[in-house]
Amino acid sequence: MTQQLPQTPPTEPVLAGIRNFRDVGGLPTTDGRRLRYGILYRSGHLAHATAEDAAFLTGLGLHTVFDFRNAADHKLDGLDIALPGVRNVSIPLSDPADGAAFWRMVRDGNMEELRSILADGKGTRRMVDSYRAIILDRTAEHSRVLHALAEDSVPALMHCAAGKDRAGLSIAVTLLAVGVGRETIEADYLKSNDAHRRYRVHRSDTSPAGTSPEVMELLNPLFGAQPAYLAAAFETIDETWGGTDRYLADGLKLTPATRERLRERLLEES
């Protein structure tokens, strides 16, 4: 067998119509291996991709794009662009701070309405609860994603709307399955806070009052990545299944053989 040489990280592209795109390659596992570059990507939605963005994505040789948005997201932002030869798989996950009425308020509400749903820690609590719910209620969906990756669905891109919450949790679950440590997963997750990655807030009132510092502060828990959110997901795994291994085996129905195939697909050779 030819020895696989260590890969060098690619230059991160600047995409005009896609937020929060990045290659997850290079992240270390707890046993000293690393994720391969060019095999697993994450981003925000692809609906606003430019022709140049589409050409870049096509050049990645993607097998599958996993879209974790739901019908409301598609109505707001649009469907993903079609990439030649790429399979698009829609697996809606529950929306963080779920509820159409809630999101209409975020978009259209005045200051008093925003305070009523987000002030005094309510926005943060809603996000924490949503992360817990996705881990508890979406084991079948996450199982489907991991089994697909183990079978034939790489290189793959996972995305939701902002590439932060639903995609962030799906990436986190994938990384857990191949042995990446939780602190490393958190560091990657928090990159979604970088100014050039953050999802642009949609507000009907684009005046100074409608996008004032107080408004943006109220909205920040919804559009920022916070360690407490991911911690809530990990705590839910521990409280419900007693740890990562049982979560993967009992919750996601991953056999040792499937986990090993995942490692073969996603990790550099040891």
PDB file of N, CA, C and O in Angstrom, residues 51-81:
ATOM      1  N   ALA A  51     -22.473  32.452 -10.109  1.00  0.00           N
ATOM      2  CA  ALA A  51     -21.929  31.519 -11.098  1.00  0.00           C
ATOM      3  C   ALA A  51     -20.513  31.096 -10.714  1.00  0.00           C
ATOM      4  O   ALA A  51     -20.127  29.932 -10.891  1.00  0.00           O
ATOM      5  N   GLU A  52     -19.745  32.046 -10.184  1.00  0.00           N
ATOM      6  CA  GLU A  52     -18.381  31.718  -9.761  1.00  0.00           C
ATOM      7  C   GLU A  52     -18.393  30.773  -8.563  1.00  0.00           C
ATOM      8  O   GLU A  52     -17.570  29.849  -8.476  1.00  0.00           O
ATOM      9  N   ASP A  53     -19.320  31.005  -7.621  1.00  0.00           N
ATOM     10  CA  ASP A  53     -19.458  30.094  -6.486  1.00  0.00           C
ATOM     11  C   ASP A  53     -19.801  28.690  -6.965  1.00  0.00           C
ATOM     12  O   ASP A  53     -19.241  27.696  -6.493  1.00  0.00           O
ATOM     13  N   ALA A  54     -20.748  28.606  -7.907  1.00  0.00           N
ATOM     14  CA  ALA A  54     -21.174  27.308  -8.420  1.00  0.00           C
ATOM     15  C   ALA A  54     -20.016  26.586  -9.108  1.00  0.00           C
ATOM     16  O   ALA A  54     -19.856  25.363  -8.958  1.00  0.00           O
ATOM     17  N   ALA A  55     -19.213  27.329  -9.842  1.00  0.00           N
ATOM     18  CA  ALA A  55     -18.061  26.720 -10.505  1.00  0.00           C
ATOM     19  C   ALA A  55     -17.068  26.178  -9.479  1.00  0.00           C
ATOM     20  O   ALA A  55     -16.503  25.085  -9.656  1.00  0.00           O
ATOM     21  N   PHE A  56     -16.862  26.928  -8.402  1.00  0.00           N
ATOM     22  CA  PHE A  56     -15.967  26.462  -7.350  1.00  0.00           C
ATOM     23  C   PHE A  56     -16.495  25.179  -6.719  1.00  0.00           C
ATOM     24  O   PHE A  56     -15.753  24.198  -6.554  1.00  0.00           O
ATOM     25  N   LEU A  57     -17.783  25.165  -6.364  1.00  0.00           N
ATOM     26  CA  LEU A  57     -18.369  23.981  -5.736  1.00  0.00           C
ATOM     27  C   LEU A  57     -18.317  22.782  -6.680  1.00  0.00           C
ATOM     28  O   LEU A  57     -18.027  21.651  -6.246  1.00  0.00           O
ATOM     29  N   THR A  58     -18.576  23.012  -7.952  1.00  0.00           N
ATOM     30  CA  THR A  58     -18.518  21.923  -8.923  1.00  0.00           C
ATOM     31  C   THR A  58     -17.115  21.325  -8.975  1.00  0.00           C
ATOM     32  O   THR A  58     -16.950  20.107  -9.085  1.00  0.00           O
ATOM     33  N   GLY A  59     -16.115  22.186  -8.847  1.00  0.00           N
ATOM     34  CA  GLY A  59     -14.729  21.715  -8.893  1.00  0.00           C
ATOM     35  C   GLY A  59     -14.311  20.889  -7.687  1.00  0.00           C
ATOM     36  O   GLY A  59     -13.247  20.254  -7.720  1.00  0.00           O
ATOM     37  N   LEU A  60     -15.123  20.887  -6.629  1.00  0.00           N
ATOM     38  CA  LEU A  60     -14.778  20.096  -5.448  1.00  0.00           C
ATOM     39  C   LEU A  60     -15.041  18.603  -5.639  1.00  0.00           C
ATOM     40  O   LEU A  60     -14.594  17.793  -4.828  1.00  0.00           O
ATOM     41  N   GLY A  61     -15.779  18.258  -6.694  1.00  0.00           N
ATOM     42  CA  GLY A  61     -16.100  16.857  -6.909  1.00  0.00           C
ATOM     43  C   GLY A  61     -17.061  16.287  -5.885  1.00  0.00           C
ATOM     44  O   GLY A  61     -16.970  15.116  -5.508  1.00  0.00           O
ATOM     45  N   LEU A  62     -18.006  17.105  -5.436  1.00  0.00           N
ATOM     46  CA  LEU A  62     -18.950  16.660  -4.421  1.00  0.00           C
ATOM     47  C   LEU A  62     -19.795  15.500  -4.927  1.00  0.00           C
ATOM     48  O   LEU A  62     -20.209  15.459  -6.078  1.00  0.00           O
ATOM     49  N   HIS A  63     -20.070  14.582  -4.028  1.00  0.00           N
ATOM     50  CA  HIS A  63     -21.019  13.505  -4.296  1.00  0.00           C
ATOM     51  C   HIS A  63     -22.423  13.906  -3.843  1.00  0.00           C
ATOM     52  O   HIS A  63     -23.395  13.714  -4.563  1.00  0.00           O
ATOM     53  N   THR A  64     -22.505  14.487  -2.615  1.00  0.00           N
ATOM     54  CA  THR A  64     -23.800  14.765  -2.006  1.00  0.00           C
ATOM     55  C   THR A  64     -23.793  16.113  -1.301  1.00  0.00           C
ATOM     56  O   THR A  64     -22.810  16.452  -0.629  1.00  0.00           O
ATOM     57  N   VAL A  65     -24.885  16.845  -1.438  1.00  0.00           N
ATOM     58  CA  VAL A  65     -25.153  18.026  -0.624  1.00  0.00           C
ATOM     59  C   VAL A  65     -26.336  17.692   0.283  1.00  0.00           C
ATOM     60  O   VAL A  65     -27.415  17.342  -0.194  1.00  0.00           O
ATOM     61  N   PHE A  66     -26.117  17.770   1.593  1.00  0.00           N
ATOM     62  CA  PHE A  66     -27.182  17.565   2.570  1.00  0.00           C
ATOM     63  C   PHE A  66     -27.743  18.926   2.967  1.00  0.00           C
ATOM     64  O   PHE A  66     -27.018  19.771   3.489  1.00  0.00           O
ATOM     65  N   ASP A  67     -29.027  19.127   2.715  1.00  0.00           N
ATOM     66  CA  ASP A  67     -29.709  20.376   3.051  1.00  0.00           C
ATOM     67  C   ASP A  67     -30.629  20.105   4.241  1.00  0.00           C
ATOM     68  O   ASP A  67     -31.604  19.354   4.127  1.00  0.00           O
ATOM     69  N   PHE A  68     -30.309  20.723   5.396  1.00  0.00           N
ATOM     70  CA  PHE A  68     -31.073  20.484   6.614  1.00  0.00           C
ATOM     71  C   PHE A  68     -32.159  21.524   6.849  1.00  0.00           C
ATOM     72  O   PHE A  68     -32.766  21.562   7.914  1.00  0.00           O
ATOM     73  N   ARG A  69     -32.423  22.367   5.855  1.00  0.00           N
ATOM     74  CA  ARG A  69     -33.464  23.386   6.000  1.00  0.00           C
ATOM     75  C   ARG A  69     -34.845  22.758   5.825  1.00  0.00           C
ATOM     76  O   ARG A  69     -34.994  21.653   5.311  1.00  0.00           O
ATOM     77  N   ASN A  70     -35.852  23.536   6.225  1.00  0.00           N
ATOM     78  CA  ASN A  70     -37.227  23.084   6.034  1.00  0.00           C
ATOM     79  C   ASN A  70     -37.931  23.975   5.015  1.00  0.00           C
ATOM     80  O   ASN A  70     -37.324  24.865   4.418  1.00  0.00           O
ATOM     81  N   ALA A  71     -39.238  23.729   4.817  1.00  0.00           N
ATOM     82  CA  ALA A  71     -39.979  24.459   3.787  1.00  0.00           C
ATOM     83  C   ALA A  71     -40.008  25.960   4.057  1.00  0.00           C
ATOM     84  O   ALA A  71     -39.975  26.771   3.122  1.00  0.00           O
ATOM     85  N   ALA A  72     -40.070  26.354   5.332  1.00  0.00           N
ATOM     86  CA  ALA A  72     -40.079  27.784   5.654  1.00  0.00           C
ATOM     87  C   ALA A  72     -38.767  28.445   5.244  1.00  0.00           C
ATOM     88  O   ALA A  72     -38.749  29.576   4.743  1.00  0.00           O
ATOM     89  N   ASP A  73     -37.657  27.740   5.462  1.00  0.00           N
ATOM     90  CA  ASP A  73     -36.352  28.265   5.032  1.00  0.00           C
ATOM     91  C   ASP A  73     -36.305  28.415   3.517  1.00  0.00           C
ATOM     92  O   ASP A  73     -35.803  29.412   2.987  1.00  0.00           O
ATOM     93  N   HIS A  74     -36.817  27.400   2.815  1.00  0.00           N
ATOM     94  CA  HIS A  74     -36.805  27.467   1.360  1.00  0.00           C
ATOM     95  C   HIS A  74     -37.629  28.643   0.859  1.00  0.00           C
ATOM     96  O   HIS A  74     -37.263  29.308  -0.110  1.00  0.00           O
ATOM     97  N   LYS A  75     -38.734  28.914   1.544  1.00  0.00           N
ATOM     98  CA  LYS A  75     -39.579  30.045   1.143  1.00  0.00           C
ATOM     99  C   LYS A  75     -38.861  31.365   1.383  1.00  0.00           C
ATOM    100  O   LYS A  75     -38.976  32.308   0.581  1.00  0.00           O
ATOM    101  N   LEU A  76     -38.106  31.453   2.459  1.00  0.00           N
ATOM    102  CA  LEU A  76     -37.406  32.690   2.797  1.00  0.00           C
ATOM    103  C   LEU A  76     -36.214  32.937   1.888  1.00  0.00           C
ATOM    104  O   LEU A  76     -36.047  34.041   1.347  1.00  0.00           O
ATOM    105  N   ASP A  77     -35.371  31.917   1.705  1.00  0.00           N
ATOM    106  CA  ASP A  77     -34.103  32.111   0.994  1.00  0.00           C
ATOM    107  C   ASP A  77     -34.074  31.513  -0.404  1.00  0.00           C
ATOM    108  O   ASP A  77     -33.246  31.898  -1.229  1.00  0.00           O
ATOM    109  N   GLY A  78     -34.944  30.538  -0.680  1.00  0.00           N
ATOM    110  CA  GLY A  78     -34.936  29.875  -1.981  1.00  0.00           C
ATOM    111  C   GLY A  78     -34.284  28.509  -1.911  1.00  0.00           C
ATOM    112  O   GLY A  78     -33.640  28.139  -0.924  1.00  0.00           O
ATOM    113  N   LEU A  79     -34.449  27.757  -2.973  1.00  0.00           N
ATOM    114  CA  LEU A  79     -33.847  26.432  -3.078  1.00  0.00           C
ATOM    115  C   LEU A  79     -32.382  26.549  -3.458  1.00  0.00           C
ATOM    116  O   LEU A  79     -31.944  27.548  -4.043  1.00  0.00           O
ATOM    117  N   ASP A  80     -31.615  25.527  -3.131  1.00  0.00           N
ATOM    118  CA  ASP A  80     -30.213  25.495  -3.530  1.00  0.00           C
ATOM    119  C   ASP A  80     -30.085  25.526  -5.054  1.00  0.00           C
ATOM    120  O   ASP A  80     -30.946  25.004  -5.776  1.00  0.00           O
ATOM    121  N   ILE A  81     -28.994  26.096  -5.524  1.00  0.00           N
ATOM    122  CA  ILE A  81     -28.676  25.974  -6.942  1.00  0.00           C
ATOM    123  C   ILE A  81     -28.382  24.505  -7.252  1.00  0.00           C
ATOM    124  O   ILE A  81     -27.997  23.733  -6.371  1.00  0.00           O
TER     125      ILE A  81
END
